[in-house]
Short mmCIF file of C-alpha atoms and ligand atoms in Angstrom, two decimals:
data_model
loop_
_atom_site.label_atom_id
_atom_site.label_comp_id
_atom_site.label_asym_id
_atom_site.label_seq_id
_atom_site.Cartn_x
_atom_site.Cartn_y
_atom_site.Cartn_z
CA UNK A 295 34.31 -13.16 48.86
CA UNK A 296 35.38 -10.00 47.73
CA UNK A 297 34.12 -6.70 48.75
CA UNK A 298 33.86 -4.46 46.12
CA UNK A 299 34.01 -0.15 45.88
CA UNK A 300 33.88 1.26 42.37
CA UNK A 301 33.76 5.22 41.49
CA UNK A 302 32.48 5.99 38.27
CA UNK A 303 34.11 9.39 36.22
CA UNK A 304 33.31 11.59 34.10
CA UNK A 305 34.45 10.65 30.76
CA UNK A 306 36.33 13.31 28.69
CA UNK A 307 39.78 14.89 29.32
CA UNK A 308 39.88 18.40 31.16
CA UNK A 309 42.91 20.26 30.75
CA UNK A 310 45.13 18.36 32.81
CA UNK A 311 48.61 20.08 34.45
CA UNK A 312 51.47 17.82 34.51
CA UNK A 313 54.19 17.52 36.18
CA UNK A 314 57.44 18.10 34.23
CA UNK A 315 58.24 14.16 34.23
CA UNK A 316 54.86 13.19 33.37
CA UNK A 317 54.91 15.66 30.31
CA UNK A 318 58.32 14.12 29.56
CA UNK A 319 56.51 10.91 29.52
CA UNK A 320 53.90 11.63 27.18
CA UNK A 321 56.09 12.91 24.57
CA UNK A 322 57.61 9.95 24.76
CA UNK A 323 55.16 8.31 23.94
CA UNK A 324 53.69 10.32 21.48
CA UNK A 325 56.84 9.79 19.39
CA UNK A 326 57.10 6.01 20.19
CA UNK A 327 53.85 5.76 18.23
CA UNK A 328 54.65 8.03 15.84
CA UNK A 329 57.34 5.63 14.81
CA UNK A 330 56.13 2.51 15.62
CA UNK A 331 56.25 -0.35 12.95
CA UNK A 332 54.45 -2.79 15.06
CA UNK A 333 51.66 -2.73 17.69
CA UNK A 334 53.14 -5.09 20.40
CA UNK A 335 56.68 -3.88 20.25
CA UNK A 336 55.13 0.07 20.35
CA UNK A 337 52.57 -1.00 23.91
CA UNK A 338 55.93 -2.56 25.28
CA UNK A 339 57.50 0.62 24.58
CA UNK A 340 54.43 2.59 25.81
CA UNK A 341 54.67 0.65 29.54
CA UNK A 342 59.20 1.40 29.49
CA UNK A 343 58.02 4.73 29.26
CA UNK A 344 54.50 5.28 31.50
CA UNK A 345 56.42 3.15 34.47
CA UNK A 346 57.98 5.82 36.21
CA UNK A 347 55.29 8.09 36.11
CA UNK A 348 52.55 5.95 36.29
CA UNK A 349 52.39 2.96 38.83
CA UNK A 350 50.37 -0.69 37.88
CA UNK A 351 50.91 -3.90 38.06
CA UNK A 352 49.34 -5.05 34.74
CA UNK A 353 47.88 -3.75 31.67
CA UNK A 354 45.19 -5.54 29.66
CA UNK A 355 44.26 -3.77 25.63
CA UNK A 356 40.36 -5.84 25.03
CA UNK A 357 39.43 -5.55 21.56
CA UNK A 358 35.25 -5.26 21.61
CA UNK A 359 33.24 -7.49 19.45
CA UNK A 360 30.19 -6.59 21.37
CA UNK A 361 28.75 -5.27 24.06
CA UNK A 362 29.51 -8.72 26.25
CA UNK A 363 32.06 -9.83 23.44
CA UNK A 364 35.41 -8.58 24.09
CA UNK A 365 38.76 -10.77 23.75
CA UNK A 366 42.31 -9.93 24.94
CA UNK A 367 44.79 -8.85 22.60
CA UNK A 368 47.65 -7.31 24.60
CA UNK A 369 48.53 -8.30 27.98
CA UNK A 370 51.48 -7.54 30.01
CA UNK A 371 52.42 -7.97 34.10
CA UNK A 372 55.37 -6.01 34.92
CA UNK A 373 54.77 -6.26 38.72
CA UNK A 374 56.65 -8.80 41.00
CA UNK A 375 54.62 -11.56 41.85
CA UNK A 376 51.97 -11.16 39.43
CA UNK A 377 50.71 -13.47 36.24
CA UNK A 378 49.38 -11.93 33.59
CA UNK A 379 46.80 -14.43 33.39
CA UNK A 380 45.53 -13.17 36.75
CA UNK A 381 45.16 -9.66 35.22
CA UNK A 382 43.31 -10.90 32.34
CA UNK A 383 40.98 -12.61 34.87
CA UNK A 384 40.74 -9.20 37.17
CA UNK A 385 40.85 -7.20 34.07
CA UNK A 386 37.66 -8.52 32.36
CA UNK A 387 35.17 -7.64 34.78
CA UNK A 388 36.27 -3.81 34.89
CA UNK A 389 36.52 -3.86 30.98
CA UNK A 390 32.94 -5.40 30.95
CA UNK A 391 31.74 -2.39 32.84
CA UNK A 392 33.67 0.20 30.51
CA UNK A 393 32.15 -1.35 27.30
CA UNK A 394 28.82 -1.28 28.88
CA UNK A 395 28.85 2.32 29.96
CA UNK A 396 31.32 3.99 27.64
CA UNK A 397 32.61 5.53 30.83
CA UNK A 398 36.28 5.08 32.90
CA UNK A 399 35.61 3.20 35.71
CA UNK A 400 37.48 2.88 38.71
CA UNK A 401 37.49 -0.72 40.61
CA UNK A 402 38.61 -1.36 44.27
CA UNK A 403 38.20 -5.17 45.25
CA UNK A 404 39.18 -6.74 48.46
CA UNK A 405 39.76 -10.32 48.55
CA UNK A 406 39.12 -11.18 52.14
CA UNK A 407 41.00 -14.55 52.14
CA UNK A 408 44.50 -12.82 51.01
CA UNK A 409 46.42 -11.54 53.64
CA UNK A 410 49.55 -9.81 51.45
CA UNK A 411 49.34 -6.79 49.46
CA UNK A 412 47.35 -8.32 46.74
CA UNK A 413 44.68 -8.42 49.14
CA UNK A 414 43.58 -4.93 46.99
CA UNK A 415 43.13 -4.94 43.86
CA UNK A 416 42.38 -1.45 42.14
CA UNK A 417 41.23 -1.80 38.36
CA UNK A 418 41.28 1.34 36.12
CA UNK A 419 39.68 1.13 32.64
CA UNK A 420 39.24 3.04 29.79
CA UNK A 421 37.38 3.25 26.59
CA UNK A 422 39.09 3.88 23.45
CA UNK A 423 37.29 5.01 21.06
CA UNK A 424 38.10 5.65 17.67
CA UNK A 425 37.50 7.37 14.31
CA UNK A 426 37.36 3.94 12.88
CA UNK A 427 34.21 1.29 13.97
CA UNK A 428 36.50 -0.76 16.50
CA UNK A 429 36.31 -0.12 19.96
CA UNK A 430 38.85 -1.34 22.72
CA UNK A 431 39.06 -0.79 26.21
CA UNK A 432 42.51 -0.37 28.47
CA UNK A 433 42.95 -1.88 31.88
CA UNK A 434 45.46 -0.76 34.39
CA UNK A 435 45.52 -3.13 37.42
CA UNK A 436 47.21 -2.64 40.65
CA UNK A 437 48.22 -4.38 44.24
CA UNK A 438 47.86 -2.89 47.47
CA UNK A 439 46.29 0.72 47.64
CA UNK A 440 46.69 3.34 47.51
CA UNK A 441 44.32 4.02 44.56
CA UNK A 442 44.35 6.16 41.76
CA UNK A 443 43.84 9.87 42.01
CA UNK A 444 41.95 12.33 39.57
CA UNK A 445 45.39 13.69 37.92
CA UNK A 446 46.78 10.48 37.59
CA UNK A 447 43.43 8.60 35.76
CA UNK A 448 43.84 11.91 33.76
CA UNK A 449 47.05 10.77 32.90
CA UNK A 450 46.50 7.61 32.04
CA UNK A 451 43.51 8.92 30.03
CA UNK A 452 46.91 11.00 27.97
CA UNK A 453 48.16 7.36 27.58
CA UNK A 454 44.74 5.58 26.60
CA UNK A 455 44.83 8.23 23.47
CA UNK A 456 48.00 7.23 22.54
CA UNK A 457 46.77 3.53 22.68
CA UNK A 458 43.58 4.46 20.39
CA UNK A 459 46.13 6.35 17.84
CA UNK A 460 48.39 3.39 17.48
CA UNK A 461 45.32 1.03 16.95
CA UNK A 462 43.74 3.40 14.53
CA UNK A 463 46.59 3.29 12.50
CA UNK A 464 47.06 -0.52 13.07
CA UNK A 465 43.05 -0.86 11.53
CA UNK A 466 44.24 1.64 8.79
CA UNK A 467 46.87 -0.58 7.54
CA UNK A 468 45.13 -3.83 7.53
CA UNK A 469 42.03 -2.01 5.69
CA UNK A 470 44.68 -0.84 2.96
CA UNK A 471 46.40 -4.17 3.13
CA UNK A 472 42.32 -6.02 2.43
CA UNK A 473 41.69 -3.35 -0.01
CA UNK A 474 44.94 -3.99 -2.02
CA UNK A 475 44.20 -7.81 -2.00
CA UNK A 476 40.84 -7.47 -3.03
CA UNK A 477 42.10 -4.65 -5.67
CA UNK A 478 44.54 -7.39 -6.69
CA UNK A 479 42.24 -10.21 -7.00
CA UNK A 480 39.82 -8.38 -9.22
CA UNK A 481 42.89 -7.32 -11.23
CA UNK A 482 43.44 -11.04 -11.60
CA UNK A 483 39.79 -12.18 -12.30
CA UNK A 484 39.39 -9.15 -14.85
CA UNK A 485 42.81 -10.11 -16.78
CA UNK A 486 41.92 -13.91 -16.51
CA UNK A 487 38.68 -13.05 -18.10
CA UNK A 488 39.91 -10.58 -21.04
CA UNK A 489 42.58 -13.52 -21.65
CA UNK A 490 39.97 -16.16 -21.88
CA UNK A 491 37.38 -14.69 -23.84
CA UNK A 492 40.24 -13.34 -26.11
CA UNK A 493 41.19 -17.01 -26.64
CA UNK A 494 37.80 -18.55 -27.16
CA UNK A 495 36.79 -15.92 -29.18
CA UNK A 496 39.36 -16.51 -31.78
CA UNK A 497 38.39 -20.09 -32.99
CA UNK A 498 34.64 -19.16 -32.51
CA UNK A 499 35.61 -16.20 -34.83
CA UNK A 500 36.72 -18.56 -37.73
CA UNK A 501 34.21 -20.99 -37.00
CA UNK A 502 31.38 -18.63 -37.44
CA UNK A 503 33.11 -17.06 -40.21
CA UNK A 504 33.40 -20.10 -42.33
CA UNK A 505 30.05 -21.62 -41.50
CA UNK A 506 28.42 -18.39 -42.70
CA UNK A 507 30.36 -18.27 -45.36
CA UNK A 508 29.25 -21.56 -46.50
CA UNK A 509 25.50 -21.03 -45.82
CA UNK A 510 25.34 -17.60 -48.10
CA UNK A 511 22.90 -18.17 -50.86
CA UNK A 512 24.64 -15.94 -53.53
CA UNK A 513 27.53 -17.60 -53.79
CA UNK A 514 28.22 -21.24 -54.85
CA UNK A 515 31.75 -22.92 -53.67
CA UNK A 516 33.23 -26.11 -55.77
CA UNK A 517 34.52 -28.95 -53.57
CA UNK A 518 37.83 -27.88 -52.66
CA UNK A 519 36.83 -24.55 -51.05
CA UNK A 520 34.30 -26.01 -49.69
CA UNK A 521 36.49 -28.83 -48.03
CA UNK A 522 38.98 -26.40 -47.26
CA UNK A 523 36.22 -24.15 -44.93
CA UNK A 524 35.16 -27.47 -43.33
CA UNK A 525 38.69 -28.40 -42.61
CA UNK A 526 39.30 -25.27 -41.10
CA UNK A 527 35.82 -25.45 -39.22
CA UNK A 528 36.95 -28.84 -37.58
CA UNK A 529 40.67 -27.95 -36.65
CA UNK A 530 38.92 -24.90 -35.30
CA UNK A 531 36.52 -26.74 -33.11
CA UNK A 532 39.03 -29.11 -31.94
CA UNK A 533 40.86 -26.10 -30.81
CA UNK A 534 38.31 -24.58 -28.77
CA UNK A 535 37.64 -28.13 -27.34
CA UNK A 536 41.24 -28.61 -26.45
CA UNK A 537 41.22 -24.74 -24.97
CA UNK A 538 38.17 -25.43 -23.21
CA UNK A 539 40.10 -28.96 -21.95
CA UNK A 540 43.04 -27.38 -20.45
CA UNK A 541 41.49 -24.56 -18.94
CA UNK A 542 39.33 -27.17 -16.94
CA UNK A 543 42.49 -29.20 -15.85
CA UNK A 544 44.14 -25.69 -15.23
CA UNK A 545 41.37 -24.87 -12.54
CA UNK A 546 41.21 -28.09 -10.83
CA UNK A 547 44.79 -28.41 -10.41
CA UNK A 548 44.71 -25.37 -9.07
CA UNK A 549 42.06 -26.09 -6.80
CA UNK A 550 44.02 -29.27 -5.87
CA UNK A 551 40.86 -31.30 -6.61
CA UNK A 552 42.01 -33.23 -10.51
CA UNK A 553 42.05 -36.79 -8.70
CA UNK A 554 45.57 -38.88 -10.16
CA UNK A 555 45.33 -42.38 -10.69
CA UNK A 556 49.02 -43.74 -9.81
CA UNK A 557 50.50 -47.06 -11.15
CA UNK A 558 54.10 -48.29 -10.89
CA UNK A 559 55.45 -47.64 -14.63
CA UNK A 560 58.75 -48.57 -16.08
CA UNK A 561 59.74 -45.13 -17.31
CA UNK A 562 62.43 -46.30 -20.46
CA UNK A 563 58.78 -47.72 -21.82
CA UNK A 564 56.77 -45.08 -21.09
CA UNK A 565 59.23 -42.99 -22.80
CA UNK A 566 59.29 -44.55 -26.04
CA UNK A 567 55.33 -44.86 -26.17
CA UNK A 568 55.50 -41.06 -25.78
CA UNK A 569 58.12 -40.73 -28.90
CA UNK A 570 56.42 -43.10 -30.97
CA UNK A 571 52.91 -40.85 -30.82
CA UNK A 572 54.58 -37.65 -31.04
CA UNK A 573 56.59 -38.98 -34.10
CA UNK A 574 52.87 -40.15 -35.61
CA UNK A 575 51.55 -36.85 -34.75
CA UNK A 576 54.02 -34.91 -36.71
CA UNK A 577 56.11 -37.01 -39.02
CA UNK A 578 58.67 -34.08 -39.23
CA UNK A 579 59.81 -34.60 -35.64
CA UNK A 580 62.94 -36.22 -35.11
CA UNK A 581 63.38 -37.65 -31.26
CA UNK A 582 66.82 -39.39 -30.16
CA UNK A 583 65.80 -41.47 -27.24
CA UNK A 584 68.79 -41.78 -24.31
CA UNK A 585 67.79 -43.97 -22.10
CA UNK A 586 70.67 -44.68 -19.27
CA UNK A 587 69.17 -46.76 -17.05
CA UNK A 588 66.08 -49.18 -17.74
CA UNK A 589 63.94 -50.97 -15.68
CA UNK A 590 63.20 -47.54 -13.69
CA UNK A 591 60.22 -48.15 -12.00
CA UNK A 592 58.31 -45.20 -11.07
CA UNK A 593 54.45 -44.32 -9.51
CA UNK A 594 52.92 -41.69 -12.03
CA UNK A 595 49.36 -41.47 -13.44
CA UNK A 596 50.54 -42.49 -17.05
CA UNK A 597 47.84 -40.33 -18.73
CA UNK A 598 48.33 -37.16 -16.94
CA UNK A 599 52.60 -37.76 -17.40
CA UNK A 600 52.09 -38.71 -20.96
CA UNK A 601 50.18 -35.10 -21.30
CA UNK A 602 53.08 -32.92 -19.95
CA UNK A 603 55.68 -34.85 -22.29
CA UNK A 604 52.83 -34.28 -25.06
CA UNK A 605 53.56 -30.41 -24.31
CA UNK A 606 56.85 -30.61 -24.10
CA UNK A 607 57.75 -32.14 -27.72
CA UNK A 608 54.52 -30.44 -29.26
CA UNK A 609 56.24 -26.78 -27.71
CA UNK A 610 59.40 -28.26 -29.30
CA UNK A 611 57.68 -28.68 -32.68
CA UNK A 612 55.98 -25.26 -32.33
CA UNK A 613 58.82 -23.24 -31.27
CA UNK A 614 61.68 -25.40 -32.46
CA UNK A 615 60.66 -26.58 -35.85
CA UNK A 616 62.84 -28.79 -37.28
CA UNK A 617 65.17 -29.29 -34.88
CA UNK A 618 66.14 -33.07 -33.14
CA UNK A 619 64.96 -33.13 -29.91
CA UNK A 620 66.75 -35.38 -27.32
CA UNK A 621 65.12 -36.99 -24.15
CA UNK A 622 67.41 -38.27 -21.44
CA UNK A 623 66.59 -40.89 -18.89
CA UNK A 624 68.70 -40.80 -15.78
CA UNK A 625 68.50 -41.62 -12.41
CA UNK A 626 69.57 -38.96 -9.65
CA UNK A 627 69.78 -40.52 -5.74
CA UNK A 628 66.01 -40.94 -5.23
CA UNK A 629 64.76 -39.91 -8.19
CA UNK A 630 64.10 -40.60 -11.61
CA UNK A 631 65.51 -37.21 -13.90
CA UNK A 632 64.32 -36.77 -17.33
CA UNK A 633 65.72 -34.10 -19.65
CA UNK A 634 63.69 -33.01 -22.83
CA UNK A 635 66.24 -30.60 -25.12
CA UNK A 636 65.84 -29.30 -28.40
CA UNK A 637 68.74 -27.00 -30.10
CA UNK A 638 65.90 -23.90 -31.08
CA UNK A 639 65.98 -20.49 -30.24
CA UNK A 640 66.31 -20.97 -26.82
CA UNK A 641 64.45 -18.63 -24.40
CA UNK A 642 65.76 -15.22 -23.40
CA UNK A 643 66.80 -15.08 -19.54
CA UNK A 644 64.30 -12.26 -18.52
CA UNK A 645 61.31 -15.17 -19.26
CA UNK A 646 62.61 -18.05 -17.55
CA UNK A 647 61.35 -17.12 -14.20
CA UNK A 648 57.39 -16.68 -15.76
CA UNK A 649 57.30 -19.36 -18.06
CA UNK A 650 55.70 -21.48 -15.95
CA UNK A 651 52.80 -18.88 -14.82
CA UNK A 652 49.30 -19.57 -15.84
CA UNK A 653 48.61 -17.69 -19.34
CA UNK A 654 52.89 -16.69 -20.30
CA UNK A 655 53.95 -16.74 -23.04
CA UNK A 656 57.36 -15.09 -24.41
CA UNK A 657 56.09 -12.16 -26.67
CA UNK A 658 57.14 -13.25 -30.07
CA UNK A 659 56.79 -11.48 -33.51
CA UNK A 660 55.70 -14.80 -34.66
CA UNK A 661 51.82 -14.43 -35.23
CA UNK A 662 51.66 -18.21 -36.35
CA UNK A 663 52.54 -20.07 -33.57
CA UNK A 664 49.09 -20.18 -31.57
CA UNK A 665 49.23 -21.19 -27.42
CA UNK A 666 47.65 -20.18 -24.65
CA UNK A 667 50.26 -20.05 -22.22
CA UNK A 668 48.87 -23.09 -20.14
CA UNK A 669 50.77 -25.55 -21.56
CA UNK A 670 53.59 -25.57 -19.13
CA UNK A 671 51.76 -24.23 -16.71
CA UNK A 672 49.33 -27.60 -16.39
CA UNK A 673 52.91 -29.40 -16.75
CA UNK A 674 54.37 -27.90 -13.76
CA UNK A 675 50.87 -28.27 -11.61
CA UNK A 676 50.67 -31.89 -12.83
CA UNK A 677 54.72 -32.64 -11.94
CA UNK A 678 54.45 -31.65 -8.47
CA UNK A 679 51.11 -33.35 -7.70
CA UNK A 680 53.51 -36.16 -8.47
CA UNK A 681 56.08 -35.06 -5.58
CA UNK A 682 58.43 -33.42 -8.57
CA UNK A 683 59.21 -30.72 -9.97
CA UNK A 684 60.02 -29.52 -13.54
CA UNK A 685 62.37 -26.38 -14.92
CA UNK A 686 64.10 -24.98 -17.57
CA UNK A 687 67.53 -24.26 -18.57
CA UNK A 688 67.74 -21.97 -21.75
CA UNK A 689 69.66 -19.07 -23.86
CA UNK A 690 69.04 -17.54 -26.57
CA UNK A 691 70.09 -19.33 -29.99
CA UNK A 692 71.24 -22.30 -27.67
CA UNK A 693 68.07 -24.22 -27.69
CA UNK A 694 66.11 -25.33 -24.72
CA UNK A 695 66.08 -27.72 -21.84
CA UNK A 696 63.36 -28.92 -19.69
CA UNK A 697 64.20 -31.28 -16.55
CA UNK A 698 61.46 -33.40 -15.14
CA UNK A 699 62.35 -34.88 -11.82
CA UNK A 700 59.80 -37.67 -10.05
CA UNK A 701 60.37 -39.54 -6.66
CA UNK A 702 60.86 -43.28 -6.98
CA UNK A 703 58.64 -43.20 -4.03
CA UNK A 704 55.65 -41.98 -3.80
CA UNK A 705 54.28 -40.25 -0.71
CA UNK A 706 50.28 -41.03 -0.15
CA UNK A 707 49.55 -37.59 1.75
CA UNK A 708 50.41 -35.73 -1.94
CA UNK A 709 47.34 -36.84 -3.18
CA UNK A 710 45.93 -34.10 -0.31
CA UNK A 711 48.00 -31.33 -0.83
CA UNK A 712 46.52 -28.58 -3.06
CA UNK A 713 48.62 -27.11 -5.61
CA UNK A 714 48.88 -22.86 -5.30
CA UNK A 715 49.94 -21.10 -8.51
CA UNK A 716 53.36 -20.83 -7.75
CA UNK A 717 55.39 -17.19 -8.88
P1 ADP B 243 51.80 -21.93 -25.31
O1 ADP B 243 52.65 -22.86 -26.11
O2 ADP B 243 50.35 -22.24 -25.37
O3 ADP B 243 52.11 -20.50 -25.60
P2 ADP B 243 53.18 -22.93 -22.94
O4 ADP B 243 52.85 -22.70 -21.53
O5 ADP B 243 53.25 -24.35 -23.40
O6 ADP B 243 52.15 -22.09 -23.76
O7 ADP B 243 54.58 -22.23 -23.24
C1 ADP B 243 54.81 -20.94 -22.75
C2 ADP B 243 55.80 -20.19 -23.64
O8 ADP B 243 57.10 -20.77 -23.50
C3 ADP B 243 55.50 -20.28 -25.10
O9 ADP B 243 54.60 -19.26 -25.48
C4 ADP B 243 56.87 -20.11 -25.75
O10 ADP B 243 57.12 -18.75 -25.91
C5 ADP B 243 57.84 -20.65 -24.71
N1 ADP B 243 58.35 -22.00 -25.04
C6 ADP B 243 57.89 -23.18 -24.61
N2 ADP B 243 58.63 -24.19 -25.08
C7 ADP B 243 59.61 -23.64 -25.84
C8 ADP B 243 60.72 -24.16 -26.60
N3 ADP B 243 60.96 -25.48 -26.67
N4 ADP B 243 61.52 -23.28 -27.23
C9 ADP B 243 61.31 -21.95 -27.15
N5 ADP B 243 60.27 -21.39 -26.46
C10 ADP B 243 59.45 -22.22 -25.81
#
């Protein structure tokens, strides 16, 4: 049973005289939160200095969610003896009371079954209230009596203000720090947007185009124009098709949700099925297989693998015309390592680091080599949903080469993990 006294002050600081050590103090403190980087370290500094001038046992900070919602987030008990869970505990019920009455409140409680000096308990609290919408409350708690005096709740009142400044300024940051992000992520959405209607619009544009063209009544077209429009009407469509493909795959791998269907594939013959279609795609591609180990077993979904080799030789075709183009089989420790090289132009340093990021592409003069930039992008998604990883080794006028590396193994909880776009 505890038998409780409790004073109630006016709230509001009157011109307080202090002592020369007390003043001393305050500065302090003023210039501790003046320079403080972080909250806790700046309260720990805050106690150092109130200590000598100002006598507790613990100190609670309450951040208020409501009127009967408030939750701890600072506690320290610098007094022999003493938990700081207990002060939470004896903390609460004074901090209840300050949130309730926007008031200070002073607390005496006697617990009649305690026979040492923590027999009294005197509570002082404080509201802090800010410029900003939070509100917090401060708890001082101390053992044994005597209990606090007028000057010295002022003075703690001098270091409740100092409190509210440093957690104004800790709200201030972490509203600029939300604002940026959301700043950011509208940046993002509004670039994603100009870049994707930019990209649709431009095989729409020749489709339209063409197909008006070929409807208008005062013109006649013989059969090879008119073939030619139509070709150029279908490669067009395909293209918006296959645009309108990888951005789909682009968003669910990013979202971690494209589901992979694994089987155990020997990768020497996986290999030359890929060659064999790229060289009937484009009978101007010249592959040299070297395959240095066979019978490589490895777990891969064979369609989504066969689509990042797909971009690798058709990249090689687009920005290495010409030019042989070597894949190398090897096997590294636990893992399978595949190389895919051409001799190009090789990629200038600066781009290496972004050539994997959703939409890059190396700014070119060339105005007939069309991409998106998701090409590699969807590679390197699709490689590490495998437990890989891919990268590239280039220079400029030395050609180009991508390494692919895949775990023999595969681990099941992959399948979980949701792929971030990576910088
Ligand atoms: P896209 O080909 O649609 O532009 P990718 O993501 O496949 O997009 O490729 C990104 C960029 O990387 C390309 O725009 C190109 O500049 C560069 N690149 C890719 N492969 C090669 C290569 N083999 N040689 C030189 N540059 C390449």
């Amino acid at each position: 049973m505890h038998k409780n006294r409790e004073v109630i002050l006016e709230n509001g600081t009157s011109p307080a005289v202090l002592r020369p050590q007390e003043l001393e103090a305050v500065y302090s403190i003023s210039r501790a939160v003046a320079q403080a980087v972080n909250t806790d370290d700046a309260l720990d500094e805050i106690i150092r200095l109130a200590r000598p001038v100002f006598i507790f046992d613990n100190m609670v900070l309450y951040q208020v969610k409501s009127e009967d919602d408030f939750i701890p987030i600072y506690a320290r008990a610098i007094g022999r003896g003493r938990s700081q869970e207990a002060g939470l505990v004896w903390g609460e019920t004074t901090a209840l009371e300050v949130i309730q009455k926007n008031q200070v409140v002073l607390k005496t409680e006697e617990a009649e079954n305690l026979e040492d000096r923590t027999r009294l308990r005197i509570s002082l609290g404080l509201p802090l209230n800010s410029g900003t919408e939070e509100r917090s409350a401060l708890v001082f708690i101390r053992f044994g009596g005597p209990s606090y005096k007028p000057d010295q709740i002022r003075l703690a009142e001098f270091i409740g203000s100092h409190v509210t400044q440093l957690l104004e300024r800790d709200q201030l940051v972490q509203k600029i720090a939300s604002l940026e992000a959301e700043r950011r992520l509208d940046r993002l959405q509004e670039d994603f947007i100009a870049t994707i209607s930019h990209e649709l619009l431009t095989p729409l544009g020749f489709i339209k185009g063409y197909a008006t063209t070929l409807l208008r009544d005062d013109t006649t077209w013989d059969d090879t124009a008119r073939a030619e429009f139509l070709t150029i009407i279908d490669e067009e469509a395909d293209r918006l098709h296959e645009l309108i493909d990888n951005l789909m795959d682009s968003s669910r791998l990013q979202a971690g949700t494209l589901r992979m269907s694994y089987q155990t594939v020997r990768l020497d013959t996986f290999l030359r099925d890929i060659s064999m279609r790229a060289r009937s795609r484009s009978e101007n591609q010249k592959i040299e297989l070297k395959l240095k180990t066979d019978n490589l077993r490895v777990p891969i979904d064979p369609a989504r693998m066969a689509q990042v080799f797909d971009n690798l030789l058709i990249n090689a075709a687009k920005y290495a015309p010409g030019e042989v183009v070597t894949i190398t089989l090897l096997a590294d420790q636990d893992q399978a390592h595949v190389i895919v090289e051409d001799s190009g132009p090789g990629i200038a340093e600066d781009h290496l680091k972004s050539l994997f990021k959703r939409f890059y592409r190396v700014p070119s003069n060339e105005t007939t080599v069309r991409g998106t930039g998701l090409g590699l992008f969807i590679c390197r998604q699709i490689v590490r949903a495998h437990g890989g990883d891919i990268s590239v080794e280039s220079q400029v006028n030395q050609g180009t080469k991508f390494h692919i590396h895949l775990p023999f193994q595969r681990n099941e909880e992959e399948n979980q993990i949701s792929f971030r776009e990576s910088s």
